[in-house]
Coordinates of C-alpha atoms and ligand atoms in Angstrom, one line a residue:
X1 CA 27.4 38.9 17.8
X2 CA 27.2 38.0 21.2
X3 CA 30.6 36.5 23.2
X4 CA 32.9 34.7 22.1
X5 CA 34.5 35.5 19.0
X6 CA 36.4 32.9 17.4
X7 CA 40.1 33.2 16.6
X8 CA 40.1 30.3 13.8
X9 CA 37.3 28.5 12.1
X10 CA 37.4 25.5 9.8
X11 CA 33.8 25.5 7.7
X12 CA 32.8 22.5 5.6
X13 CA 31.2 23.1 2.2
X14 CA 32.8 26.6 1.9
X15 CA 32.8 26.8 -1.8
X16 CA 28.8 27.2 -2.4
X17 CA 25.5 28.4 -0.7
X18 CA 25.1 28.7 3.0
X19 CA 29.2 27.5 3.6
X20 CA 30.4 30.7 1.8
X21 CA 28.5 32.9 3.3
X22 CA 29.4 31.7 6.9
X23 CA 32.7 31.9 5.9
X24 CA 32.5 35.4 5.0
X25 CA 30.6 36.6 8.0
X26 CA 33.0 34.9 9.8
X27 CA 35.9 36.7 7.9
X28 CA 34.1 40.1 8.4
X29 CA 34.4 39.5 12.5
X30 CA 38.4 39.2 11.8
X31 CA 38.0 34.9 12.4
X32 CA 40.8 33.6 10.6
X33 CA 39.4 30.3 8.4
X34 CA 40.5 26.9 6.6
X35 CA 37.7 26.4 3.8
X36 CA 37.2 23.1 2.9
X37 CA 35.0 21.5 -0.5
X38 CA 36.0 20.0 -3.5
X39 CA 35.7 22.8 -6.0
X40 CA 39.6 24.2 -5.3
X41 CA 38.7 26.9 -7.8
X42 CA 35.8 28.5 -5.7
X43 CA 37.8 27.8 -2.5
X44 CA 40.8 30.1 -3.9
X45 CA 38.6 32.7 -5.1
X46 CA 36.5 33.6 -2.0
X47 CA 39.9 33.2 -0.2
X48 CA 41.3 35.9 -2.4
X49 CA 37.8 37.5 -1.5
X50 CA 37.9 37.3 2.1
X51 CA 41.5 38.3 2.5
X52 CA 41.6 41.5 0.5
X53 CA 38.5 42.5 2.2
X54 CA 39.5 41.5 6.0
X55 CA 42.7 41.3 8.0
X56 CA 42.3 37.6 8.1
X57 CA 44.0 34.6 7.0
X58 CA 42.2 31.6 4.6
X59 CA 43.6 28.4 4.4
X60 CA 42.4 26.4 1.1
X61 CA 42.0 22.4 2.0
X62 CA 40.5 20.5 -0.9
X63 CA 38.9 17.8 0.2
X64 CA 36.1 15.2 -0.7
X65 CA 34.5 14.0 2.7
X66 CA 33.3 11.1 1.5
X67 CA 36.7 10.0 0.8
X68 CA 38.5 8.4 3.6
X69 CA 41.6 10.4 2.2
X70 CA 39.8 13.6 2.0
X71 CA 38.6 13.7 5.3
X72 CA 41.4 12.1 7.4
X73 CA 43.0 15.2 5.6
X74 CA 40.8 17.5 7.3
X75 CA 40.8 14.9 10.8
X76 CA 44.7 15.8 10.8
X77 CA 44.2 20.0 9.8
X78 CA 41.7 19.8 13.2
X79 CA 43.9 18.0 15.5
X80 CA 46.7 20.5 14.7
X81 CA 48.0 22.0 17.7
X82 CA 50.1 24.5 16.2
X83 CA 47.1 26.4 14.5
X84 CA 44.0 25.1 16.5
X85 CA 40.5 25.3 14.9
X86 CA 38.4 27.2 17.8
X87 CA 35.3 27.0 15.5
X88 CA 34.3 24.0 13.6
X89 CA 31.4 24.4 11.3
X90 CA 30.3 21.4 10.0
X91 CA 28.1 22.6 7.3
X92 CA 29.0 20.3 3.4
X93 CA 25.9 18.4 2.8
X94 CA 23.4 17.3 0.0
X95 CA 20.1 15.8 0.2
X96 CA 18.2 12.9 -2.7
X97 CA 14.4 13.7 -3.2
X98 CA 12.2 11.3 -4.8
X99 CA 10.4 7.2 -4.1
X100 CA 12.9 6.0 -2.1
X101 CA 12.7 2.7 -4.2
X102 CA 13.7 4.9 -7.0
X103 CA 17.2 5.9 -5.9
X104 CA 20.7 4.9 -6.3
X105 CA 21.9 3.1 -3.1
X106 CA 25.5 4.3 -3.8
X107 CA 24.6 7.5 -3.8
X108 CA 22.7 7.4 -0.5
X109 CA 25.8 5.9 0.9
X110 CA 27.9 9.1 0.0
X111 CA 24.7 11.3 1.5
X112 CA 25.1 8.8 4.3
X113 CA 28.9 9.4 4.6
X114 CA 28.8 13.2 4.3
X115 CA 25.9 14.3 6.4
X116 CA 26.5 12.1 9.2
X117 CA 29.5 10.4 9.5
X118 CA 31.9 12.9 8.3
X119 CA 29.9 15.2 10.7
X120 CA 30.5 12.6 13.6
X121 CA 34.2 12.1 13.0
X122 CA 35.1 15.8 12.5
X123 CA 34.0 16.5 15.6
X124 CA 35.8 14.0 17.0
X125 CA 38.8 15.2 15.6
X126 CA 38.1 18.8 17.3
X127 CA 36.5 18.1 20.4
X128 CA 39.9 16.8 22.9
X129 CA 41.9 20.1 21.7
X130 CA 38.3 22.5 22.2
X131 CA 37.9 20.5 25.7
X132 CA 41.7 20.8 26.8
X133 CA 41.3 24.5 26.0
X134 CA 38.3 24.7 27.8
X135 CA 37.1 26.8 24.8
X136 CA 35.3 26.1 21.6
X137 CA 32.4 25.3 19.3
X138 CA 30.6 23.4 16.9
X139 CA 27.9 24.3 14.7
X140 CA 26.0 21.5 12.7
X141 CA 24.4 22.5 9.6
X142 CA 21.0 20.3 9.9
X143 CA 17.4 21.4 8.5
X144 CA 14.3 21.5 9.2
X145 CA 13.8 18.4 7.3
X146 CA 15.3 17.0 10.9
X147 CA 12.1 17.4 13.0
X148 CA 9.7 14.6 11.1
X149 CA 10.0 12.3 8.5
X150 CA 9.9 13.0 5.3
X151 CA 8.1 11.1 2.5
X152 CA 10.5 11.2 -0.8
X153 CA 13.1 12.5 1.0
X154 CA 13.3 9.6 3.5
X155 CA 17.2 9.1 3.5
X156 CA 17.7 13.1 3.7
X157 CA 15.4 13.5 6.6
X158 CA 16.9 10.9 8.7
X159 CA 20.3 12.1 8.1
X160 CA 19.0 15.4 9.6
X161 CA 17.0 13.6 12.4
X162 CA 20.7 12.2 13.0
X163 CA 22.4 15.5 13.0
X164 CA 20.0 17.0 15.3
X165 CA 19.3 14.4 17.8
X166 CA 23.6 14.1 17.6
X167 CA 24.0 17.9 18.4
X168 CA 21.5 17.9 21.1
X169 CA 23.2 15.0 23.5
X170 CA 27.0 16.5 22.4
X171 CA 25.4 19.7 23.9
X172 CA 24.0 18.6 27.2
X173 CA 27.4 16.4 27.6
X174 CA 29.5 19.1 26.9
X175 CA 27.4 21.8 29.2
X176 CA 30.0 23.6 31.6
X177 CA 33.1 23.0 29.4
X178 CA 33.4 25.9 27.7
X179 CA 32.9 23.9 24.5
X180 CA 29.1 25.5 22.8
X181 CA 27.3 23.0 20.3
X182 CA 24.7 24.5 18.0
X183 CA 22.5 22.7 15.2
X184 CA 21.3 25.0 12.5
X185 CA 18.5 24.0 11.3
X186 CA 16.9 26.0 8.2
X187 CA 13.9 25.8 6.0
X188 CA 14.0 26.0 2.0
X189 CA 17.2 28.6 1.8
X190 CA 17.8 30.0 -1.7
X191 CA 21.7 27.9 -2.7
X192 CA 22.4 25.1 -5.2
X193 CA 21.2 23.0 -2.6
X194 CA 17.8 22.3 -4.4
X195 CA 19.1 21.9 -7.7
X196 CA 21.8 19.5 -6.7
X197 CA 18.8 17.4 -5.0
X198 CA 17.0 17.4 -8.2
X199 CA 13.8 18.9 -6.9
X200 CA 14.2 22.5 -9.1
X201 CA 11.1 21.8 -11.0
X202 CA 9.3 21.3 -7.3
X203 CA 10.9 24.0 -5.9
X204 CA 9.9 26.7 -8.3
X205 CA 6.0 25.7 -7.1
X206 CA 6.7 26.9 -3.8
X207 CA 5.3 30.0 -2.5
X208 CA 7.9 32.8 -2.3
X209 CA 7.4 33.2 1.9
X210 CA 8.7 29.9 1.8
X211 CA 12.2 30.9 0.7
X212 CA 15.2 32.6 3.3
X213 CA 18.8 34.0 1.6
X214 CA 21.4 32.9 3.2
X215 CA 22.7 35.7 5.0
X216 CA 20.1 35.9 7.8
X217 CA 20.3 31.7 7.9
X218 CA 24.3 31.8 8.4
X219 CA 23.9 34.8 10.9
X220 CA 21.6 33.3 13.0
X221 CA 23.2 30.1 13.3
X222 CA 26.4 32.3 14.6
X223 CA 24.6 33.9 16.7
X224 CA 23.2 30.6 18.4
X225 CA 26.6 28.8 18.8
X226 CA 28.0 31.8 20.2
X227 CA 24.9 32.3 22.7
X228 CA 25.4 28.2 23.2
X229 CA 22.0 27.1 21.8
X230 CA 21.9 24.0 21.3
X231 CA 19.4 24.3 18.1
X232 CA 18.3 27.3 16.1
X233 CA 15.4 27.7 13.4
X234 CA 15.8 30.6 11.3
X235 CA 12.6 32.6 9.8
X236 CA 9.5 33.3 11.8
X237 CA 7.7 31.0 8.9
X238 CA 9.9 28.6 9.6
X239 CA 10.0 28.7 14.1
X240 CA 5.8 28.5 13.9
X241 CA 5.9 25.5 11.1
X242 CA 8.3 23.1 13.3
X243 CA 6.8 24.5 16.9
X244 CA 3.6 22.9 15.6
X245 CA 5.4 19.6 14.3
X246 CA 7.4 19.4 17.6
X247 CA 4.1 19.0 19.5
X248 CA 2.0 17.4 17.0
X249 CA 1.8 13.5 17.4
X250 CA 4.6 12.5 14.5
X251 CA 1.7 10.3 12.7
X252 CA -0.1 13.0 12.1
X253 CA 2.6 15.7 11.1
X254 CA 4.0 12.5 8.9
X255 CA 0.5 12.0 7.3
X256 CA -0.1 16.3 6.8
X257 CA 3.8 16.3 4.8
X258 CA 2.3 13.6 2.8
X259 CA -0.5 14.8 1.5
X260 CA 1.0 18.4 1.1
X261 CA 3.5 17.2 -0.7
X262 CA 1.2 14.9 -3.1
X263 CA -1.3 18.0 -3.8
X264 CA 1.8 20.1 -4.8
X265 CA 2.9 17.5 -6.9
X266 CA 6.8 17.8 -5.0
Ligands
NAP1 N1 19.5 25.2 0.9 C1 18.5 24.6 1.6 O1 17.3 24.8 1.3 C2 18.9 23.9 2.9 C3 17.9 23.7 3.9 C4 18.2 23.0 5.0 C5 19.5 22.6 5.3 N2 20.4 22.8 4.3 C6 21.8 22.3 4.6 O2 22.7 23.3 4.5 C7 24.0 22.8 4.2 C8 24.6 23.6 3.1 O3 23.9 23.4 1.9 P1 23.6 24.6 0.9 O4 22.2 24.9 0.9 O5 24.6 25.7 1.1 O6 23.9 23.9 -0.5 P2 25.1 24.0 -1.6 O7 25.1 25.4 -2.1 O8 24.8 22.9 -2.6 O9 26.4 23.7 -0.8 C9 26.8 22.4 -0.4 C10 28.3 22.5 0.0 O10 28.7 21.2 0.4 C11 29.9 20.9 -0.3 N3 30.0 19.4 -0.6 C12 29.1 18.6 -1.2 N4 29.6 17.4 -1.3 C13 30.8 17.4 -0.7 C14 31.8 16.4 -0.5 N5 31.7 15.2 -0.9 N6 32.9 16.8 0.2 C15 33.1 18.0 0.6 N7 32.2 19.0 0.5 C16 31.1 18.7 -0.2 C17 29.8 21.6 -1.7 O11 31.1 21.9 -2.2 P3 31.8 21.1 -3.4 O12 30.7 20.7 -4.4 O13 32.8 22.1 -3.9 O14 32.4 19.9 -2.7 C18 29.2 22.9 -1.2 O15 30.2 23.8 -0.7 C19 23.8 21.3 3.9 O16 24.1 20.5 5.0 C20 22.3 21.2 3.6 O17 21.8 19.9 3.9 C21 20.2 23.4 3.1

């Protein structure tokens, strides 16, 4: 991994998917780490994981970050001076698929809350100690999904359009400070992620180029915020498919999504 290694992460949405695996790259590169999620249970077990296999230290925080509890919990654990956070992965997210007129507005709230405004006041939570230090970073977990619209999954894409176009400016402000900013943006990645969006049945009509593991989607979005890139694409597949949508006019790429998606039946 290129310079720097980090002394202390905090990753969001440790207890599943791409989170976990972060979290025990991280470990393996002797970064100590607070895990945060809801499911304590998973949370203890890779900590049990991750300190019998590394010489680091895991801190458990449970915490739901749509909660205003939860994450002024996690607000405080960031702005701790005593133990500072060099790291801060904001990665907990989850994405609604389907007619937009057909979902619950509650629950886009919470997708609301926890893919962009928990995102936005994390990092404000780490950024004065990271910039004091003059060291630090932030990776954003977006998608993919950021770089055009996306018919039925209209409130997921524009929570990643937010995440990205967020983590670009933060990146360009922060240029010079020592402080890197990264946004991870992967394709479809093999997690609970799907299932939890509903779209299994969809999913499994994919072709199977389509598809990354986690590992080499966590690795390369380490990689990125240590080089200080301020967005990365993992897969070859997946660096060609938003190359072309990042030059295309956005009415057409909208329109091609559209219809791909309505032959596939997703
Ligand atoms: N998998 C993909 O195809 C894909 C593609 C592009 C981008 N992404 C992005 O990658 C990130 C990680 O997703 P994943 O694929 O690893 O999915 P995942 O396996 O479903 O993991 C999601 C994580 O977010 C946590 N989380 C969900 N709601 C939360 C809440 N209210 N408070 C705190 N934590 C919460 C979950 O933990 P608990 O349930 O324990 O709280 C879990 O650890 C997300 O931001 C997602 O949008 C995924």
């Amino acid at each position: 991994m290129p310079d720097p290694t980090w002394n202390r992460a905090l990753v969001t949405g440790a207890s599943s998917g791409i989170g976990t695996v972060l979290a025990r790259q991280l470990a393996a590169d002797g970064t100590d780490l607070v895990v945060v999620a809801r499911s304590e249970d998973a949370l203890r077990e890779l900590a049990d994981e991750l300190t019998s296999a590394h010489d680091v230290a895991v801190d458990v925080l449970v915490a739901d970050l749509t909660d205003p509890g939860g994450l002024a919990a996690v607000e405080e654990r960031l702005r701790d001076v005593a133990a500072p956070v060099d790291l801060l992965v904001n990665n907990a997210g989850f994405g609604t698929t389907g007619p937009f007129a057909d979902q619950d507005p509650d629950t886009e709230d919470q997708e609301i809350q926890l893919n962009v405004a928990a995102v936005v006041r994390l990092t404000h939570a780490a950024l004065p100690g990271m910039k004091a230090r003059g060291r630090g970073g932030i990776l954003n977990v977006s998608s993919i999904a950021s770089f055009q619209p996306i018919p039925n999954m209209a409130v997921y894409s524009a929570t990643k359009a937010f995440v990205t176009s967020f983590t670009e400016a933060i990146h360009e402000e922060l240029s010079g400070s020592g402080v890197h900013v990264t946004a991870l943006c992967p394709g479809f990645t093999r997690t609970n992620f799907v299932d939890n969006a509903g779209a299994n049945d969809d999913a499994t009509k994919l072709p199977d180029v389509i598809w990354m593991e986690p590992e080499p989607v966590a690795a390369a979005g380490l990689r990125a915020v240590a080089a200080n890139r301020a967005t990365v694409v993992p897969g070859l597949q997946y660096k060609l498919s938003t190359g072309a949508s990042r030059v295309l006019p956005s009415a057409v790429t909208r329109r091609v999504i559209s219809v791909a998606s309505r032959l596939r039946g997703i």
